[in-house]
Amino acid sequence: MTSDDRDQILIGIGVLIMLLGFFGCCGAAMENLCLLYTYSILLIIVLVAEIVLAILIFSFKERTEEEIHRMMIDYSTAGASSDKQDLMKKIEQQFNCCGIAGPTRTDCQDTNKQDCFTRFRDFIKQNQFVLGGVAIAFGLLEILGVVFACMLARNLQLGYVA
C-alpha cells in the first residue's frame, strides 16, 4: 500500500464521518425518522468496523509493525513530500530519536539517540492500556449516540414533541 493509497483512504473515512454527522444533526434538528435511523445504522457499522480493526491489529501485530516501519521509511525518504518529511521531523523531536534505523543521517549528530521506530513501538507498548481505554471510551460514546438517536426516533414515532 502506497502513501497515496493511505491518504485516499483517510480522506474517504473523513468524508464518511462528515456524512455521518450530517445524518445525525439533520435527523435530530428536522425530527426526521429516516435520517435518525440511518445515523444509528451507520454508527453501528462504524463501531463494528472499529472492533474488527482492533482485532485485526492485535491478531496481525507483526504485520502492523512492518507496515508502520514501511510508512516511516516512506515518510523519511528524500522523495517524500515536504509535509511527510515535516511529520517525521516532528516525530524525531517528540520522541527524541533520530532516523528509522538509528542516527545515520548527517543531521543526526547524537549517536546515543535510538531509532524512531523502536521509540515509537516502545511508546505504544508502554501506553497500550491508555490507548485501549480511550478506544473503549469512544466506543461507549458511539453506543450512547445510537441509543439516544433511537430513543429520539421512537419518541417521534409515538408523537412526543422534542
PDB file of N, CA, C and O in Angstrom, residues 5 12-13 20-21 25-26 49 55 60 62 64-65 67 70 107 112 118 125 132 155:
ATOM      1  N   ASP A   5      -2.232   5.828  -1.415  1.00  0.00           N
ATOM      2  CA  ASP A   5      -3.394   4.995  -1.089  1.00  0.00           C
ATOM      3  C   ASP A   5      -3.869   5.275   0.332  1.00  0.00           C
ATOM      4  O   ASP A   5      -5.069   5.389   0.586  1.00  0.00           O
ATOM      5  N   GLY A  12     -11.345   9.382   2.450  1.00  0.00           N
ATOM      6  CA  GLY A  12     -12.632   8.689   2.363  1.00  0.00           C
ATOM      7  C   GLY A  12     -13.273   8.512   3.726  1.00  0.00           C
ATOM      8  O   GLY A  12     -14.484   8.717   3.889  1.00  0.00           O
ATOM      9  N   ILE A  13     -12.480   8.146   4.726  1.00  0.00           N
ATOM     10  CA  ILE A  13     -13.003   7.996   6.085  1.00  0.00           C
ATOM     11  C   ILE A  13     -13.513   9.335   6.601  1.00  0.00           C
ATOM     12  O   ILE A  13     -14.570   9.406   7.229  1.00  0.00           O
ATOM     13  N   LEU A  20     -21.898  11.051   8.279  1.00  0.00           N
ATOM     14  CA  LEU A  20     -22.486  10.501   9.495  1.00  0.00           C
ATOM     15  C   LEU A  20     -22.968  11.626  10.406  1.00  0.00           C
ATOM     16  O   LEU A  20     -24.094  11.599  10.908  1.00  0.00           O
ATOM     17  N   GLY A  21     -22.132  12.625  10.606  1.00  0.00           N
ATOM     18  CA  GLY A  21     -22.525  13.783  11.415  1.00  0.00           C
ATOM     19  C   GLY A  21     -23.697  14.531  10.803  1.00  0.00           C
ATOM     20  O   GLY A  21     -24.588  14.997  11.519  1.00  0.00           O
ATOM     21  N   CYS A  25     -27.121  15.188  12.852  1.00  0.00           N
ATOM     22  CA  CYS A  25     -27.558  16.564  13.151  1.00  0.00           C
ATOM     23  C   CYS A  25     -28.856  16.921  12.447  1.00  0.00           C
ATOM     24  O   CYS A  25     -29.785  17.448  13.065  1.00  0.00           O
ATOM     25  N   CYS A  26     -28.926  16.633  11.156  1.00  0.00           N
ATOM     26  CA  CYS A  26     -30.143  16.972  10.411  1.00  0.00           C
ATOM     27  C   CYS A  26     -31.321  16.117  10.861  1.00  0.00           C
ATOM     28  O   CYS A  26     -32.450  16.606  10.931  1.00  0.00           O
ATOM     29  N   ALA A  49     -16.862  -1.830  12.593  1.00  0.00           N
ATOM     30  CA  ALA A  49     -15.612  -1.710  11.837  1.00  0.00           C
ATOM     31  C   ALA A  49     -14.436  -1.414  12.769  1.00  0.00           C
ATOM     32  O   ALA A  49     -13.336  -1.955  12.581  1.00  0.00           O
ATOM     33  N   ILE A  55      -9.297  -5.934  16.411  1.00  0.00           N
ATOM     34  CA  ILE A  55      -8.989  -7.371  16.439  1.00  0.00           C
ATOM     35  C   ILE A  55      -7.914  -7.700  15.407  1.00  0.00           C
ATOM     36  O   ILE A  55      -6.965  -8.453  15.692  1.00  0.00           O
ATOM     37  N   PHE A  60      -2.647  -9.465  13.921  1.00  0.00           N
ATOM     38  CA  PHE A  60      -1.528  -9.367  12.989  1.00  0.00           C
ATOM     39  C   PHE A  60      -0.545  -8.311  13.472  1.00  0.00           C
ATOM     40  O   PHE A  60      -0.159  -7.400  12.729  1.00  0.00           O
ATOM     41  N   GLU A  62       2.696  -8.347  14.127  1.00  0.00           N
ATOM     42  CA  GLU A  62       3.955  -8.230  13.401  1.00  0.00           C
ATOM     43  C   GLU A  62       3.755  -7.517  12.069  1.00  0.00           C
ATOM     44  O   GLU A  62       4.549  -6.665  11.679  1.00  0.00           O
ATOM     45  N   THR A  64       1.408  -5.401  11.400  1.00  0.00           N
ATOM     46  CA  THR A  64       1.132  -3.999  11.703  1.00  0.00           C
ATOM     47  C   THR A  64       2.430  -3.249  11.948  1.00  0.00           C
ATOM     48  O   THR A  64       2.612  -2.134  11.440  1.00  0.00           O
ATOM     49  N   GLU A  65       3.345  -3.849  12.695  1.00  0.00           N
ATOM     50  CA  GLU A  65       4.634  -3.206  12.949  1.00  0.00           C
ATOM     51  C   GLU A  65       5.411  -3.021  11.654  1.00  0.00           C
ATOM     52  O   GLU A  65       6.032  -1.975  11.452  1.00  0.00           O
ATOM     53  N   GLU A  67       4.155  -2.619   8.675  1.00  0.00           N
ATOM     54  CA  GLU A  67       3.504  -1.557   7.902  1.00  0.00           C
ATOM     55  C   GLU A  67       3.862  -0.178   8.467  1.00  0.00           C
ATOM     56  O   GLU A  67       4.103   0.765   7.711  1.00  0.00           O
ATOM     57  N   ARG A  70       7.423   0.506   7.418  1.00  0.00           N
ATOM     58  CA  ARG A  70       7.456   0.866   5.997  1.00  0.00           C
ATOM     59  C   ARG A  70       6.946   2.300   5.788  1.00  0.00           C
ATOM     60  O   ARG A  70       7.513   3.061   5.008  1.00  0.00           O
ATOM     61  N   ASP A 107      22.281  15.060   9.664  1.00  0.00           N
ATOM     62  CA  ASP A 107      21.716  15.992  10.639  1.00  0.00           C
ATOM     63  C   ASP A 107      21.421  15.322  11.978  1.00  0.00           C
ATOM     64  O   ASP A 107      20.892  15.941  12.879  1.00  0.00           O
ATOM     65  N   ASN A 112      23.852   8.677  20.396  1.00  0.00           N
ATOM     66  CA  ASN A 112      23.221   7.977  21.516  1.00  0.00           C
ATOM     67  C   ASN A 112      21.704   7.861  21.350  1.00  0.00           C
ATOM     68  O   ASN A 112      21.064   7.173  22.131  1.00  0.00           O
ATOM     69  N   THR A 118      11.833   2.148  16.916  1.00  0.00           N
ATOM     70  CA  THR A 118      11.918   1.480  18.212  1.00  0.00           C
ATOM     71  C   THR A 118      11.293   2.338  19.300  1.00  0.00           C
ATOM     72  O   THR A 118      10.542   1.834  20.146  1.00  0.00           O
ATOM     73  N   LYS A 125       3.721   0.348  23.318  1.00  0.00           N
ATOM     74  CA  LYS A 125       3.677  -0.737  24.303  1.00  0.00           C
ATOM     75  C   LYS A 125       3.485  -0.196  25.716  1.00  0.00           C
ATOM     76  O   LYS A 125       2.737  -0.773  26.509  1.00  0.00           O
ATOM     77  N   GLY A 132      -6.061   1.733  24.779  1.00  0.00           N
ATOM     78  CA  GLY A 132      -7.228   0.855  24.818  1.00  0.00           C
ATOM     79  C   GLY A 132      -8.387   1.489  25.564  1.00  0.00           C
ATOM     80  O   GLY A 132      -9.541   1.380  25.149  1.00  0.00           O
ATOM     81  N   ASN A 155     -39.504   8.258  20.222  1.00  0.00           N
ATOM     82  CA  ASN A 155     -40.392   9.284  20.783  1.00  0.00           C
ATOM     83  C   ASN A 155     -41.117  10.058  19.682  1.00  0.00           C
ATOM     84  O   ASN A 155     -42.279  10.425  19.851  1.00  0.00           O
TER      85      ASN A 155
END
